[in-house]
CSV table of C-alpha atoms in Angstrom, one decimal:
chain,number,residue,atom,x,y,z
A,1408,MET,CA,-27.6,-54.8,-1.8
A,1409,ILE,CA,-31.2,-55.7,-2.7
A,1410,CYS,CA,-31.9,-56.7,-6.2
A,1411,TYR,CA,-35.2,-57.7,-7.9
A,1412,LEU,CA,-37.3,-56.9,-10.8
A,1413,ILE,CA,-40.5,-54.9,-10.7
A,1414,ASN,CA,-42.8,-55.2,-13.7
A,1415,ALA,CA,-45.4,-52.4,-13.6
A,1416,ASP,CA,-47.9,-51.4,-16.3
A,1417,VAL,CA,-48.0,-47.7,-15.2
A,1418,TYR,CA,-45.1,-45.9,-13.4
A,1419,PHE,CA,-45.8,-44.3,-10.1
A,1420,PRO,CA,-43.6,-42.7,-7.5
A,1421,VAL,CA,-42.8,-44.9,-4.6
A,1422,TYR,CA,-40.9,-44.5,-1.4
A,1423,ILE,CA,-39.6,-48.0,-0.4
A,1424,PHE,CA,-38.2,-48.4,3.0
A,1425,LEU,CA,-36.7,-51.8,3.2
A,1426,SER,CA,-35.2,-51.3,6.6
A,1427,ALA,CA,-33.8,-54.2,8.6
A,1428,GLN,CA,-35.9,-53.1,11.8
A,1429,LYS,CA,-39.1,-51.3,11.7
A,1430,GLY,CA,-39.4,-47.9,13.4
A,1431,GLU,CA,-42.5,-46.5,14.7
A,1432,ILE,CA,-45.5,-48.7,15.0
A,1433,VAL,CA,-48.0,-48.2,12.1
A,1434,GLY,CA,-50.5,-50.9,12.9
A,1435,ILE,CA,-50.1,-53.1,9.9
A,1436,ARG,CA,-51.4,-56.6,10.2
A,1437,ILE,CA,-52.0,-59.7,8.2
A,1438,LYS,CA,-55.8,-59.6,7.9
A,1439,GLY,CA,-56.4,-62.5,5.6
A,1440,THR,CA,-54.7,-65.6,4.0
A,1441,GLY,CA,-55.7,-67.8,1.0
A,1442,ARG,CA,-54.2,-70.5,-1.3
A,1443,TYR,CA,-55.1,-72.2,-4.4
A,1444,ILE,CA,-53.8,-75.8,-5.3
A,1445,PRO,CA,-54.6,-77.3,-8.7
A,1446,GLU,CA,-56.6,-80.5,-8.6
A,1447,LYS,CA,-54.2,-82.8,-10.6
A,1448,ILE,CA,-51.7,-84.7,-8.6
A,1449,LEU,CA,-48.5,-86.1,-10.1
A,1450,SER,CA,-47.2,-88.7,-7.8
A,1451,ASN,CA,-43.7,-90.2,-7.7
A,1452,ASP,CA,-45.2,-93.5,-9.0
A,1453,ASP,CA,-46.5,-91.4,-12.0
A,1454,LEU,CA,-43.0,-90.0,-12.6
A,1455,GLU,CA,-41.5,-93.6,-12.6
A,1456,LYS,CA,-43.5,-94.2,-15.8
A,1457,MET,CA,-42.2,-90.9,-17.3
A,1458,VAL,CA,-38.5,-90.7,-16.5
A,1459,ASP,CA,-35.8,-93.0,-15.0
A,1460,THR,CA,-36.4,-92.4,-11.4
A,1461,SER,CA,-38.2,-94.1,-8.4
A,1462,ASP,CA,-40.2,-93.2,-5.3
A,1463,GLU,CA,-37.3,-94.2,-3.1
A,1464,TRP,CA,-34.9,-92.1,-5.0
A,1465,ILE,CA,-37.1,-89.1,-4.9
A,1466,VAL,CA,-38.1,-89.3,-1.3
A,1467,THR,CA,-34.6,-90.0,0.0
A,1468,ARG,CA,-33.1,-87.0,-1.8
A,1469,THR,CA,-36.0,-84.5,-1.5
A,1470,GLY,CA,-38.7,-85.6,0.7
A,1471,ILE,CA,-41.2,-85.1,-2.0
A,1472,LYS,CA,-44.0,-87.7,-2.5
A,1473,GLU,CA,-46.3,-85.7,-4.9
A,1474,ARG,CA,-46.8,-82.4,-6.4
A,1475,HIS,CA,-49.9,-80.6,-8.0
A,1476,ILE,CA,-49.9,-79.7,-11.6
A,1477,ALA,CA,-52.0,-76.8,-13.2
A,1478,ALA,CA,-54.3,-77.7,-16.1
A,1479,ASP,CA,-52.9,-77.0,-19.7
A,1480,ASP,CA,-55.2,-73.9,-20.0
A,1481,GLU,CA,-54.6,-72.7,-16.4
A,1482,THR,CA,-52.4,-69.7,-16.2
A,1483,THR,CA,-50.5,-68.2,-13.3
A,1484,SER,CA,-52.9,-65.3,-13.1
A,1485,ASP,CA,-55.9,-67.7,-12.9
A,1486,MET,CA,-54.2,-69.5,-9.8
A,1487,ALA,CA,-53.3,-66.1,-8.4
A,1488,ALA,CA,-56.8,-64.8,-8.6
A,1489,LYS,CA,-58.3,-67.8,-7.0
A,1490,ALA,CA,-55.8,-67.5,-4.0
A,1491,ALA,CA,-56.6,-63.7,-3.8
A,1492,LYS,CA,-60.3,-64.4,-3.7
A,1493,ALA,CA,-59.7,-66.9,-0.9
A,1494,ALA,CA,-57.7,-64.3,1.1
A,1495,LEU,CA,-60.2,-61.5,0.5
A,1496,GLU,CA,-63.0,-63.9,1.9
A,1497,ASN,CA,-60.8,-64.8,4.9
A,1498,ALA,CA,-60.3,-61.1,5.5
A,1499,GLY,CA,-63.9,-60.2,5.1
A,1500,ILE,CA,-63.4,-57.5,2.5
A,1501,THR,CA,-64.2,-57.1,-1.1
A,1502,ALA,CA,-61.7,-56.6,-4.0
A,1503,ASP,CA,-62.6,-53.0,-4.6
A,1504,MET,CA,-61.3,-52.1,-1.1
A,1505,ILE,CA,-57.7,-53.2,-2.2
A,1506,ASP,CA,-55.4,-50.3,-2.8
A,1507,LEU,CA,-52.3,-52.1,-4.3
A,1508,ILE,CA,-51.6,-55.5,-5.6
A,1509,ILE,CA,-48.2,-57.0,-5.8
A,1510,VAL,CA,-47.6,-60.4,-7.5
A,1511,SER,CA,-44.4,-62.3,-7.0
A,1512,THR,CA,-43.8,-64.8,-9.8
A,1513,VAL,CA,-41.1,-66.2,-12.2
A,1514,THR,CA,-43.8,-67.7,-14.4
A,1515,PRO,CA,-45.9,-64.7,-15.6
A,1516,ASP,CA,-48.7,-65.1,-18.1
A,1517,HIS,CA,-46.8,-62.8,-20.5
A,1518,ALA,CA,-43.6,-60.7,-20.6
A,1519,PHE,CA,-46.2,-57.9,-20.3
A,1520,PRO,CA,-48.8,-56.9,-19.2
A,1521,SER,CA,-47.9,-57.8,-15.6
A,1522,THR,CA,-49.7,-60.7,-14.1
A,1523,ALA,CA,-50.7,-58.3,-11.4
A,1524,ALA,CA,-52.8,-56.4,-13.9
A,1525,LEU,CA,-54.6,-59.5,-15.0
A,1526,VAL,CA,-55.3,-60.6,-11.4
A,1527,GLN,CA,-56.7,-57.0,-10.8
A,1528,LYS,CA,-59.2,-57.5,-13.7
A,1529,LYS,CA,-60.1,-61.2,-12.7
A,1530,ILE,CA,-61.0,-60.3,-9.1
A,1531,GLY,CA,-62.6,-56.9,-9.8
A,1532,ALA,CA,-60.2,-54.8,-7.9
A,1533,GLY,CA,-61.0,-51.6,-9.8
A,1534,LYS,CA,-58.0,-49.3,-11.0
A,1535,CYS,CA,-55.6,-49.7,-8.0
A,1536,PRO,CA,-51.9,-49.8,-9.0
A,1537,CYS,CA,-50.3,-53.1,-9.4
A,1538,PHE,CA,-47.0,-54.8,-10.4
A,1539,ASP,CA,-45.1,-57.9,-10.6
A,1540,GLN,CA,-41.9,-58.5,-8.4
A,1541,GLU,CA,-39.4,-61.2,-9.3
A,1542,ALA,CA,-37.0,-62.6,-6.8
A,1543,ALA,CA,-37.6,-66.3,-7.6
A,1544,CYS,CA,-38.4,-68.5,-4.6
A,1545,SER,CA,-37.5,-65.6,-2.3
A,1546,GLY,CA,-40.2,-63.5,-4.0
A,1547,LEU,CA,-43.0,-63.6,-1.4
A,1548,LEU,CA,-40.9,-62.4,1.3
A,1549,TYR,CA,-39.4,-59.7,-0.9
A,1550,ALA,CA,-43.1,-58.8,-1.6
A,1551,PHE,CA,-43.9,-58.7,2.1
A,1552,ASN,CA,-40.9,-56.3,2.7
A,1553,THR,CA,-42.1,-54.0,-0.3
A,1554,ALA,CA,-45.6,-53.9,0.8
A,1555,TYR,CA,-44.7,-52.9,4.4
A,1556,GLY,CA,-42.4,-50.1,3.1
A,1557,LEU,CA,-45.2,-48.7,0.8
A,1558,MET,CA,-47.8,-49.0,3.5
A,1559,ALA,CA,-45.5,-47.2,6.0
A,1560,SER,CA,-44.4,-44.6,3.5
A,1561,PRO,CA,-46.0,-41.2,2.6
A,1562,LEU,CA,-48.2,-43.2,0.1
A,1563,ALA,CA,-49.8,-44.9,3.0
A,1564,TYR,CA,-51.6,-47.7,1.2
A,1565,LYS,CA,-54.4,-48.9,3.6
A,1566,ARG,CA,-54.9,-52.4,2.1
A,1567,VAL,CA,-52.4,-54.2,0.0
A,1568,LEU,CA,-52.8,-57.7,-1.7
A,1569,VAL,CA,-49.6,-59.7,-1.8
A,1570,ILE,CA,-49.6,-62.9,-3.9
A,1571,GLY,CA,-47.0,-65.6,-4.7
A,1572,ALA,CA,-48.1,-67.5,-7.7
A,1573,GLU,CA,-46.2,-70.0,-9.9
A,1574,LYS,CA,-46.8,-72.4,-12.7
A,1575,MET,CA,-43.3,-74.0,-12.4
A,1576,THR,CA,-44.2,-77.0,-14.4
A,1577,SER,CA,-44.2,-74.7,-17.5
A,1578,LEU,CA,-40.4,-74.5,-17.0
A,1579,VAL,CA,-39.8,-78.1,-16.4
A,1580,ASP,CA,-38.1,-80.5,-18.7
A,1581,TRP,CA,-39.9,-83.7,-18.2
A,1582,THR,CA,-37.0,-85.8,-19.5
A,1583,ASP,CA,-34.5,-84.3,-16.9
A,1584,ARG,CA,-34.9,-86.4,-13.7
A,1585,SER,CA,-32.7,-84.1,-11.7
A,1586,THR,CA,-35.3,-81.3,-11.8
A,1587,CYS,CA,-38.7,-82.6,-13.1
A,1588,VAL,CA,-39.2,-84.3,-9.7
A,1589,LEU,CA,-38.9,-81.1,-7.7
A,1590,PHE,CA,-41.5,-78.6,-8.8
A,1591,GLY,CA,-45.3,-78.1,-8.5
A,1592,ASP,CA,-47.8,-75.4,-9.3
A,1593,ALA,CA,-49.8,-73.3,-6.7
A,1594,ALA,CA,-50.5,-69.7,-5.5
A,1595,ALA,CA,-50.9,-68.0,-2.1
A,1596,ALA,CA,-52.3,-64.6,-1.2
A,1597,PHE,CA,-52.3,-62.3,1.8
A,1598,VAL,CA,-54.4,-59.2,2.6
A,1599,LEU,CA,-52.2,-56.7,4.5
A,1600,GLU,CA,-54.2,-53.9,6.3
A,1601,ASN,CA,-53.2,-50.8,8.2
A,1602,ASP,CA,-56.2,-50.5,10.6
A,1603,GLY,CA,-55.2,-47.0,11.7
A,1604,ASN,CA,-55.0,-48.1,15.4
A,1605,PRO,CA,-51.7,-47.2,17.0
A,1606,GLU,CA,-52.1,-49.9,19.4
A,1607,THR,CA,-52.2,-52.7,16.9
A,1608,GLU,CA,-48.9,-54.4,16.7
A,1609,ASP,CA,-47.2,-54.6,13.3
A,1610,TYR,CA,-46.9,-58.0,11.6
A,1611,TYR,CA,-43.4,-57.0,10.7
A,1612,VAL,CA,-40.9,-57.4,13.4
A,1613,ALA,CA,-37.6,-57.7,11.5
A,1614,GLY,CA,-36.4,-58.7,8.0
A,1615,GLU,CA,-33.3,-59.6,6.0
A,1616,VAL,CA,-33.2,-59.6,2.3
A,1617,GLY,CA,-30.3,-59.9,0.0
A,1618,ALA,CA,-28.8,-61.3,-3.3
A,1619,ASP,CA,-25.5,-62.3,-4.7
A,1620,GLY,CA,-25.4,-62.1,-8.6
A,1621,GLU,CA,-22.0,-64.1,-8.6
A,1622,TRP,CA,-24.1,-67.2,-8.2
A,1623,ALA,CA,-26.6,-66.3,-10.9
A,1624,ASP,CA,-25.7,-69.2,-13.1
A,1625,ILE,CA,-26.5,-72.0,-10.6
A,1626,LEU,CA,-30.3,-71.7,-11.1
A,1627,ARG,CA,-31.7,-70.1,-14.3
A,1628,VAL,CA,-33.7,-70.5,-17.5
A,1629,PRO,CA,-31.1,-69.6,-20.3
A,1630,ALA,CA,-33.3,-68.5,-23.1
A,1631,GLY,CA,-36.4,-66.3,-23.6
A,1632,GLY,CA,-34.9,-62.8,-22.6
A,1633,THR,CA,-32.8,-60.3,-24.4
A,1634,ALA,CA,-29.6,-62.3,-23.8
A,1635,MET,CA,-30.9,-65.2,-25.8
A,1636,PRO,CA,-34.2,-64.4,-27.6
A,1637,PRO,CA,-36.5,-67.2,-28.6
A,1638,SER,CA,-35.5,-69.1,-31.7
A,1639,HIS,CA,-35.8,-72.5,-33.3
A,1640,GLU,CA,-32.3,-73.2,-32.0
A,1641,THR,CA,-33.1,-72.3,-28.4
A,1642,VAL,CA,-36.3,-74.4,-28.4
A,1643,ASP,CA,-34.5,-77.4,-30.0
A,1644,ALA,CA,-31.7,-77.1,-27.4
A,1645,LYS,CA,-34.3,-77.0,-24.6
A,1646,LEU,CA,-32.9,-73.7,-23.3
A,1647,HIS,CA,-36.4,-72.4,-22.1
A,1648,TYR,CA,-36.4,-75.0,-19.4
A,1649,LEU,CA,-35.0,-74.7,-15.8
A,1650,LYS,CA,-31.4,-75.5,-15.4
A,1651,MET,CA,-29.9,-76.2,-11.9
A,1652,GLY,CA,-26.5,-76.9,-10.4
A,1653,GLY,CA,-27.6,-79.2,-7.7
A,1654,PRO,CA,-24.5,-79.4,-5.1
A,1655,LYS,CA,-23.9,-75.7,-5.3
A,1656,THR,CA,-27.6,-74.9,-5.0
A,1657,PHE,CA,-27.9,-77.0,-1.9
A,1658,HIS,CA,-24.8,-75.5,-0.2
A,1659,MET,CA,-25.9,-71.9,-0.9
A,1660,ALA,CA,-29.4,-72.5,0.1
A,1661,VAL,CA,-28.4,-73.8,3.5
A,1662,LEU,CA,-25.8,-71.2,4.1
A,1663,SER,CA,-28.0,-68.1,3.0
A,1664,MET,CA,-31.2,-69.2,4.8
A,1665,THR,CA,-29.3,-70.0,8.1
A,1666,ASN,CA,-27.4,-66.6,8.0
A,1667,ALA,CA,-30.6,-64.7,7.1
A,1668,CYS,CA,-32.5,-66.3,10.1
A,1669,ARG,CA,-29.7,-65.5,12.5
A,1670,ALA,CA,-29.5,-61.9,11.2
A,1671,VAL,CA,-33.4,-61.4,11.8
A,1672,LEU,CA,-33.2,-62.8,15.3
A,1673,GLU,CA,-30.2,-60.7,16.2
A,1674,LYS,CA,-31.8,-57.5,14.8
A,1675,SER,CA,-35.0,-58.1,16.7
A,1676,GLY,CA,-33.3,-59.2,19.9
A,1677,THR,CA,-35.4,-62.5,19.7
A,1678,ASP,CA,-34.3,-65.8,21.2
A,1679,VAL,CA,-34.8,-68.6,18.7
A,1680,GLN,CA,-36.7,-70.5,21.3
A,1681,ASP,CA,-39.4,-67.8,21.5
A,1682,VAL,CA,-40.3,-68.5,17.9
A,1683,THR,CA,-43.6,-70.3,17.6
A,1684,TRP,CA,-43.2,-71.6,14.0
A,1685,ALA,CA,-40.3,-71.8,11.7
A,1686,VAL,CA,-41.5,-71.7,8.1
A,1687,PRO,CA,-38.8,-72.3,5.6
A,1688,HIS,CA,-39.1,-72.4,1.8
A,1689,GLN,CA,-40.3,-75.9,0.9
A,1690,ALA,CA,-37.7,-76.8,-1.8
A,1691,ASN,CA,-36.1,-79.9,-0.4
A,1692,ARG,CA,-36.4,-81.8,2.9
A,1693,ARG,CA,-32.7,-82.2,3.3
A,1694,ILE,CA,-32.1,-78.4,3.0
A,1695,ILE,CA,-34.9,-77.8,5.5
A,1696,ASP,CA,-33.5,-80.2,8.0
A,1697,ALA,CA,-29.9,-78.8,7.6
A,1698,VAL,CA,-31.2,-75.3,8.3
A,1699,ALA,CA,-33.3,-76.3,11.3
A,1700,GLU,CA,-30.4,-78.3,12.8
A,1701,ARG,CA,-28.1,-75.3,12.5
A,1702,LEU,CA,-30.7,-73.0,14.1
A,1703,GLY,CA,-31.6,-75.5,16.8
A,1704,ILE,CA,-35.3,-75.7,16.2
A,1705,PRO,CA,-36.2,-78.8,14.3
A,1706,GLU,CA,-39.3,-79.4,16.4
A,1707,LYS,CA,-40.8,-76.1,15.4
A,1708,VAL,CA,-40.4,-76.4,11.6
A,1709,TYR,CA,-43.6,-76.6,9.5
A,1710,LEU,CA,-43.5,-79.0,6.6
A,1711,ASN,CA,-45.5,-79.7,3.5
A,1712,VAL,CA,-42.9,-80.4,0.9
A,1713,ASP,CA,-44.0,-84.0,0.7
A,1714,ARG,CA,-47.4,-82.9,-0.6
A,1715,TYR,CA,-46.6,-80.1,-2.9
A,1716,GLY,CA,-42.9,-80.1,-3.9
A,1717,ASN,CA,-41.2,-76.8,-4.6
A,1718,THR,CA,-43.9,-74.1,-5.6
A,1719,SER,CA,-41.3,-71.3,-5.6
A,1720,SER,CA,-42.8,-68.0,-4.4
A,1721,ALA,CA,-46.1,-69.7,-3.4
A,1722,SER,CA,-44.2,-72.1,-1.0
A,1723,ILE,CA,-44.2,-70.1,2.3
A,1724,GLY,CA,-47.5,-68.6,1.6
A,1725,ILE,CA,-49.1,-72.1,1.5
A,1726,CYS,CA,-47.6,-73.0,4.7
A,1727,LEU,CA,-48.9,-69.8,6.5
A,1728,ASP,CA,-52.4,-70.2,5.1
A,1729,GLU,CA,-52.5,-73.9,6.3
A,1730,LEU,CA,-51.2,-72.8,9.7
A,1731,ASN,CA,-53.8,-70.0,9.9
A,1732,ARG,CA,-56.8,-72.0,8.7
A,1733,SER,CA,-56.0,-75.0,10.9
A,1734,GLY,CA,-55.9,-72.9,14.0
A,1735,LYS,CA,-52.3,-73.5,14.7
A,1736,LEU,CA,-51.5,-69.8,14.7
A,1737,LYS,CA,-52.7,-67.6,17.5
A,1738,ARG,CA,-52.5,-63.7,17.7
A,1739,GLY,CA,-49.1,-62.7,18.9
A,1740,ASP,CA,-47.4,-65.9,17.8
A,1741,LEU,CA,-43.9,-65.3,16.2
A,1742,VAL,CA,-43.2,-66.9,12.8
A,1743,LEU,CA,-39.7,-67.1,11.5
A,1744,ALA,CA,-40.0,-67.5,7.6
A,1745,ALA,CA,-36.9,-67.9,5.3
A,1746,SER,CA,-36.2,-68.5,1.7
A,1747,PHE,CA,-33.7,-68.6,-1.1
A,1748,GLY,CA,-34.0,-68.5,-4.8
A,1749,ALA,CA,-32.3,-67.8,-8.2
A,1750,GLY,CA,-30.3,-64.7,-8.4
A,1751,LEU,CA,-29.1,-65.8,-6.0
A,1752,THR,CA,-31.6,-64.3,-3.6
A,1753,TRP,CA,-32.4,-64.9,0.0
A,1754,ALA,CA,-34.8,-63.5,2.5
A,1755,ALA,CA,-36.0,-64.0,6.1
A,1756,MET,CA,-38.7,-62.3,8.2
A,1757,LEU,CA,-39.8,-62.5,11.8
A,1758,ILE,CA,-43.6,-62.1,11.6
A,1759,ARG,CA,-46.0,-61.3,14.6
A,1760,TRP,CA,-49.3,-63.0,13.8
């Protein structure tokens, strides 16, 4: 079963086909990529002055050396808009040519309106439909699947802007050394285009998305929703900050990402050695290494967790933009992306560049 939250300002009928394997070729490609990284860097040395930790402790357990922190007055929609503009420029199109905007985030500017609506205004995208989608760190891959389904459906959106954006440090308890060392802020964006050419190969080769609510408690923000509305008591108890069960999270992350990758490879009939790049969610170096070892492709894994930490739904997008702009990706290359997140959610996609 697939479970995620869509926050849309205006309801519109949709036909979402989240099939495991694509059917007829519809010519949908990744036309442009972009990212935004805040300027401020918080190093492990800086954290040593804030909480009882050390550079050695952090690097040994996570692989993280530094992370970027958004300014106090910088919102998720601000970062998302900047990443979107970079992707639009890379694609060579203007914002008014976009037909749909999907923003994946667990750190929206507001409960409502959607962050996507705010991005629409900030980039000048006109009155195209837009909505937020929440699947935690798996959100970007969920959004890729959703976008593909809508573009291949009778709605036939021609150009879709997909964004993963997070201000995770707004959910961090800076006195909790087990979590405050992990997260950073960032945004990544993609322009997907159906060019109408039946000879264009789809970016989507195969996908796997899933969730298991039995593990919902291992990664959560307890307060702020209808189950525990904001109050003086919830604020005093620090219940609006992220809470994580470390060992259980590690185990489920490795298991879910490995199984999702194997399912995608099997569905597509692809040998793992034919994959050009493996792009896992950049949450923890030890998790990434464990998944790569189980799949047998450690030499093909792209890593930047040391520079950014865990940026949630922006994580995989930053990797893909770096690979694209550095020239390390060529047309036809196969990219295996995988993620896990609160929910517990997981997702994997085999993408043809």
